[in-house]
C-alpha atoms as one frame of an Amber mdcrd trajectory, in Angstrom:
protein
   0.000   0.000   0.000   2.886   2.347   0.728   4.231   1.749  -2.775   0.821
   2.732  -4.194   1.193   6.094  -2.443   4.641   6.619  -3.941   3.346   5.716
  -7.394   0.441   8.140  -6.956   2.815  10.944  -5.980   4.976  10.329  -9.043
   1.872  10.237 -11.223   0.746  13.635  -9.855   4.147  15.120 -10.702   4.169
  13.718 -14.240   0.538  14.612 -14.948   1.185  18.192 -13.796   4.260  18.427
 -16.046   2.024  17.402 -18.973  -0.497  20.115 -18.003  -3.167  17.506 -17.376
  -5.274  16.676 -14.316  -5.861  13.651 -12.126  -7.549  12.731  -8.884  -7.071
   9.765  -6.568 -10.307   8.027  -5.628 -10.562   6.191  -2.334 -14.287   5.563
  -1.903 -14.944   2.419  -3.906 -15.696  -1.274  -3.392 -12.498  -3.121  -4.414
 -14.358  -6.385  -5.070 -16.868  -4.716  -7.418 -14.137  -2.840  -9.281 -12.087
  -6.028  -9.591 -15.094  -7.859 -11.022 -15.876  -5.033 -13.462 -12.247  -4.945
 -14.617 -12.130  -8.758 -14.824  -9.155  -9.050 -12.479  -7.986 -12.406 -11.171
  -9.211 -13.337  -7.682  -5.673 -12.863  -6.287  -5.493  -9.225  -7.525  -6.860
  -6.316  -5.502  -7.620  -2.715  -6.416  -6.001  -0.202  -4.047  -6.143   2.984
  -6.135  -8.362   4.385  -8.852  -6.744   7.314 -10.645  -8.645   8.998 -13.483
  -6.315  11.114 -15.651  -7.381  13.533 -18.354  -7.047  16.884 -20.038  -7.787
  19.995 -18.052 -11.041  21.762 -18.755 -10.804  25.048 -20.596 -11.923  28.184
 -18.798 -15.097  28.195 -20.902 -15.867  24.563 -19.985 -15.285  25.310 -16.308
 -17.585  28.326 -16.391 -20.287  26.397 -18.257 -20.208  23.596 -15.675 -20.274
  25.907 -12.639 -23.550  27.078 -11.151 -24.017  30.777 -11.681 -25.461  33.321
  -9.331 -27.340  36.097 -11.027 -27.281  39.479  -9.324 -30.560  40.517  -7.779
 -32.486  43.083  -9.795 -34.521  45.836  -8.261
């Protein structure tokens, strides 16, 4: 498990250098993920790390809830 943390740290550094984004997910059922990924019974999921391109400013603004100023 400690090695998984070191790998995650190195991934964060590399992903940042590529101007991409990632997040480590910890709230998952390892057995269900293992079944979905068709892992062998002796393999266990300890980390899920989605990696992808950063959203543009326009995409970020479009996805964020907006607050309209009150009108009188």
